[in-house]
Short mmCIF file of C-alpha atoms and ligand atoms in Angstrom, two decimals:
data_model
loop_
_atom_site.label_atom_id
_atom_site.label_comp_id
_atom_site.label_asym_id
_atom_site.label_seq_id
_atom_site.Cartn_x
_atom_site.Cartn_y
_atom_site.Cartn_z
CA UNK K 183 59.46 102.23 104.19
CA UNK K 184 61.35 102.37 107.46
CA UNK K 185 64.29 104.78 107.62
CA UNK K 186 67.85 103.48 107.71
CA UNK K 187 69.49 103.59 111.13
CA UNK K 188 72.38 105.46 109.47
CA UNK K 189 73.12 106.52 105.90
CA UNK K 190 73.88 103.55 103.59
CA UNK K 191 77.33 103.30 102.01
CA UNK K 192 77.81 105.17 98.73
CA UNK K 193 77.17 103.26 95.49
CA UNK K 194 80.48 102.28 93.83
CA UNK K 195 80.66 103.82 90.37
CA UNK K 196 82.86 104.24 87.31
CA UNK K 197 83.13 107.00 84.72
CA UNK K 198 81.90 106.20 81.21
CA UNK K 199 83.86 107.71 78.32
CA UNK K 200 81.84 110.08 76.17
CA UNK K 201 78.97 110.66 78.63
CA UNK K 202 78.30 112.26 82.01
CA UNK K 203 76.44 109.12 83.11
CA UNK K 204 78.09 106.83 85.68
CA UNK K 205 78.27 103.03 85.66
CA UNK K 206 76.94 101.69 88.99
CA UNK K 207 79.11 98.75 90.08
CA UNK K 208 77.29 95.81 91.64
CA UNK K 209 79.76 92.91 91.99
CA UNK K 210 83.38 92.49 90.98
CA UNK K 211 84.06 88.98 89.69
CA UNK K 212 87.66 88.01 88.97
CA UNK K 213 89.20 85.24 86.90
CA UNK K 214 92.57 83.84 87.95
CA UNK K 215 94.99 81.69 85.95
CA UNK K 216 93.71 82.82 82.54
CA UNK K 217 97.02 83.29 80.67
CA UNK K 218 99.48 80.38 80.32
CA UNK K 219 102.59 82.58 80.68
CA UNK K 220 101.32 83.95 84.01
CA UNK K 221 100.45 80.46 85.32
CA UNK K 222 104.02 79.40 84.52
CA UNK K 223 105.56 82.43 86.27
CA UNK K 224 103.45 81.54 89.35
CA UNK K 225 104.85 77.97 89.26
CA UNK K 226 101.33 76.59 88.89
CA UNK K 227 100.13 73.84 86.56
CA UNK K 228 99.16 75.40 83.21
CA UNK K 229 96.57 72.63 82.74
CA UNK K 230 94.62 73.85 85.81
CA UNK K 231 91.30 75.47 84.85
CA UNK K 232 90.91 79.22 85.52
CA UNK K 233 89.56 80.10 88.99
CA UNK K 234 86.79 82.48 90.07
CA UNK K 235 86.89 84.83 93.04
CA UNK K 236 85.37 88.20 94.01
CA UNK K 237 86.30 91.58 95.38
CA UNK K 238 83.92 93.92 97.26
CA UNK K 239 82.60 96.76 95.07
CA UNK K 240 83.80 99.40 97.56
CA UNK K 241 87.39 98.31 96.80
CA UNK K 242 87.15 100.34 93.56
CA UNK K 243 89.75 103.08 92.99
CA UNK K 244 89.11 105.30 89.96
CA UNK K 245 91.46 106.79 87.38
CA UNK K 246 93.92 109.29 88.85
CA UNK K 247 93.42 107.90 92.34
CA UNK K 248 95.83 106.76 95.01
CA UNK K 249 96.12 103.24 96.41
CA UNK K 250 97.33 103.39 100.00
CA UNK K 251 100.08 100.80 100.54
CA UNK K 252 97.99 98.21 102.40
CA UNK K 253 98.55 97.03 105.91
CA UNK K 254 99.31 93.34 106.42
CA UNK K 255 101.68 92.82 103.45
CA UNK K 256 105.29 93.36 102.45
CA UNK K 257 104.83 92.03 98.90
CA UNK K 258 102.14 94.15 97.20
CA UNK K 259 101.64 93.18 93.53
CA UNK K 260 99.92 94.63 90.47
CA UNK K 261 98.01 92.48 87.97
CA UNK K 262 96.82 94.47 84.95
CA UNK K 263 93.65 93.07 83.35
CA UNK K 264 90.89 93.69 80.83
CA UNK K 265 87.66 94.46 82.69
CA UNK K 266 84.27 93.59 81.16
CA UNK K 267 81.20 95.55 82.35
CA UNK K 268 77.70 94.05 82.02
CA UNK K 269 74.42 95.80 81.18
CA UNK K 270 72.29 92.68 81.80
CA UNK K 271 72.76 89.09 82.92
CA UNK K 272 71.02 85.91 84.01
CA UNK K 273 71.78 82.27 84.78
CA UNK K 274 73.21 79.88 82.20
CA UNK K 275 73.92 82.44 79.51
CA UNK K 276 74.85 80.61 76.29
CA UNK K 277 78.31 81.50 74.96
CA UNK K 278 76.72 82.65 71.69
CA UNK K 279 74.61 85.25 73.57
CA UNK K 280 77.30 86.37 76.01
CA UNK K 281 78.45 89.45 74.10
CA UNK K 282 74.89 90.85 74.02
CA UNK K 283 75.19 91.38 77.81
CA UNK K 284 78.38 93.49 77.56
CA UNK K 285 77.95 97.21 78.27
CA UNK K 286 81.60 98.04 77.77
CA UNK K 287 85.20 97.54 78.82
CA UNK K 288 87.88 99.13 80.98
CA UNK K 289 91.41 98.44 82.11
CA UNK K 290 91.78 97.40 85.74
CA UNK K 291 94.22 96.20 88.37
CA UNK K 292 93.72 93.10 90.50
CA UNK K 293 95.94 94.28 93.36
CA UNK K 294 97.23 91.36 95.40
CA UNK K 295 98.90 90.74 98.75
CA UNK K 296 101.20 88.16 97.18
CA UNK K 297 102.75 87.03 100.47
CA UNK K 298 99.32 86.06 101.80
CA UNK K 299 98.34 84.38 98.53
CA UNK K 300 101.22 81.93 98.92
CA UNK K 301 100.03 81.15 102.45
CA UNK K 302 96.38 80.78 101.34
CA UNK K 303 97.35 78.45 98.51
CA UNK K 304 99.54 76.32 100.79
CA UNK K 305 96.89 76.02 103.52
CA UNK K 306 93.71 76.01 101.43
CA UNK K 307 92.52 79.28 103.00
CA UNK K 308 90.02 81.70 101.39
CA UNK K 309 91.28 84.62 99.28
CA UNK K 310 89.64 87.70 100.82
CA UNK K 311 92.82 88.69 102.67
CA UNK K 312 94.83 88.15 99.48
CA UNK K 313 92.54 89.78 96.90
CA UNK K 314 89.54 91.47 98.53
CA UNK K 315 91.08 94.13 100.77
CA UNK K 316 90.39 97.90 100.67
CA UNK K 317 91.50 99.70 97.48
CA UNK K 318 92.29 96.36 95.78
CA UNK K 319 90.27 97.11 92.62
CA UNK K 320 91.45 100.14 90.61
CA UNK K 321 89.37 100.35 87.40
CA UNK K 322 89.60 102.96 84.64
CA UNK K 323 86.75 104.67 82.78
CA UNK K 324 84.43 102.38 80.85
CA UNK K 325 84.39 102.55 77.06
CA UNK K 326 81.01 101.48 75.71
CA UNK K 327 80.92 98.46 73.39
CA UNK K 328 78.70 100.62 71.17
CA UNK K 329 81.79 102.84 70.71
CA UNK K 330 84.66 100.32 70.63
CA UNK K 331 82.95 97.15 69.39
CA UNK K 332 83.34 93.66 70.89
CA UNK K 333 86.98 93.17 71.92
CA UNK K 334 88.71 89.89 71.10
CA UNK K 335 92.28 91.12 70.59
CA UNK K 336 94.52 94.03 71.51
CA UNK K 337 97.32 94.67 73.96
CA UNK K 338 96.81 94.83 77.70
CA UNK K 339 99.74 96.77 79.05
CA UNK K 340 101.14 98.07 82.34
CA UNK K 341 104.09 100.36 83.04
CA UNK K 342 105.54 101.20 86.46
CA UNK K 343 107.25 104.62 86.55
CA UNK K 344 107.37 104.58 82.73
CA UNK K 345 108.92 101.11 82.45
CA UNK K 346 106.75 98.48 80.71
CA UNK K 347 106.26 95.41 82.92
CA UNK K 348 103.27 93.68 81.32
CA UNK K 349 102.36 93.60 77.63
CA UNK K 350 100.34 90.77 76.10
CA UNK K 351 97.44 90.28 73.74
CA UNK K 352 94.01 89.57 75.23
CA UNK K 353 93.53 86.94 72.51
CA UNK K 354 95.90 84.79 74.62
CA UNK K 355 93.29 84.31 77.35
CA UNK K 356 92.60 80.62 78.10
CA UNK K 357 88.92 81.36 78.73
CA UNK K 358 87.76 84.00 76.23
CA UNK K 359 85.33 86.68 77.42
CA UNK K 360 82.27 84.85 76.02
CA UNK K 361 83.31 81.65 77.78
CA UNK K 362 83.94 83.52 81.04
CA UNK K 363 80.42 85.00 80.99
CA UNK K 364 78.90 81.59 80.18
CA UNK K 365 80.92 79.79 82.89
CA UNK K 366 80.33 82.43 85.55
CA UNK K 367 76.60 82.41 84.89
CA UNK K 368 76.47 78.67 85.62
CA UNK K 369 77.31 79.54 89.24
CA UNK K 370 76.00 83.09 89.79
CA UNK K 371 73.07 85.08 88.41
CA UNK K 372 74.93 87.82 86.59
CA UNK K 373 73.27 91.23 86.65
CA UNK K 374 73.58 94.70 85.18
CA UNK K 375 76.41 96.50 86.96
CA UNK K 376 78.57 93.41 87.43
CA UNK K 377 82.14 93.79 86.24
CA UNK K 378 84.60 91.00 85.51
CA UNK K 379 88.39 91.17 85.81
CA UNK K 380 89.50 88.67 83.18
CA UNK K 381 92.93 87.62 84.47
CA UNK K 382 96.45 88.95 84.13
CA UNK K 383 99.20 88.07 81.67
CA UNK K 384 102.83 87.46 82.71
CA UNK K 385 105.05 90.12 84.25
CA UNK K 386 103.43 90.67 87.64
CA UNK K 387 105.58 92.29 90.28
CA UNK K 388 105.78 94.29 93.48
CA UNK K 389 105.22 98.02 93.92
CA UNK K 390 106.31 100.46 96.62
CA UNK K 391 105.08 103.82 97.89
CA UNK K 392 105.49 106.52 95.24
CA UNK K 393 105.24 104.21 92.21
CA UNK K 394 103.02 105.38 89.35
CA UNK K 395 101.14 102.66 87.45
CA UNK K 396 99.95 103.35 83.92
CA UNK K 397 97.56 100.75 82.51
CA UNK K 398 95.98 100.43 79.10
CA UNK K 399 94.10 98.16 76.75
CA UNK K 400 94.17 99.05 73.05
CA UNK K 401 91.08 101.05 72.12
CA UNK K 402 90.07 101.88 75.72
CA UNK K 403 90.61 104.83 78.04
CA UNK K 404 93.89 104.40 79.97
CA UNK K 405 94.18 104.52 83.76
CA UNK K 406 96.88 105.96 86.00
CA UNK K 407 97.09 105.37 89.74
CA UNK K 408 99.76 106.04 92.35
CA UNK K 409 100.85 103.93 95.30
CA UNK K 410 100.48 106.02 98.43
CA UNK K 411 101.90 105.74 101.91
CA UNK K 412 100.98 103.05 104.39
CA UNK K 413 97.23 102.80 104.93
CA UNK K 414 96.29 104.38 108.24
MN1 MN T 749 94.21 88.60 88.63
#
């Protein structure tokens, strides 16, 4: 095999609770508009179907890390979400088989340049600038489904500097996890290492440099990240 012209980028990875093994992240799929109360707070139509977008895997920030305040925004928002991690995949996965592809779960943040999202929505522009920038995907350690079971309920919760801003039950998702996996696999061949951010409940808001974000989902390892200074 020919040598690379320069060293390839490092494989994005997540800790796994209870083992020294790492979870290698392939793609980060995200679901938007998956909780009615959040759709209403965004002044969108709650009858709209959930939307699918992606973040690059090297946007991952791990537990205890720092998110530099990004360039190109003055309205930087958190969205706390349940993250589903896959151990296998395929096309057209039936809903009834979806949970057999789940490796585990984590809590994550779909960080968002909200000012640019408004512009993208108004002008029909793509979402990379809004959702797919550097450090836009903090994700906590993965808890294996073999340890926590298949999750269908439990609180997803976020506090900023100790003050709770988001707290809702994951059973309130419009598309449940099994439906998300089935729907996604109609459009993309899902594979081991893919992770899915399943949408945020109501209570999103802006953060500033120095804020500490604590995120949790009942039964999973929590995550804490800090908002750093302006990205250089
Ligand atoms: Mn989101």
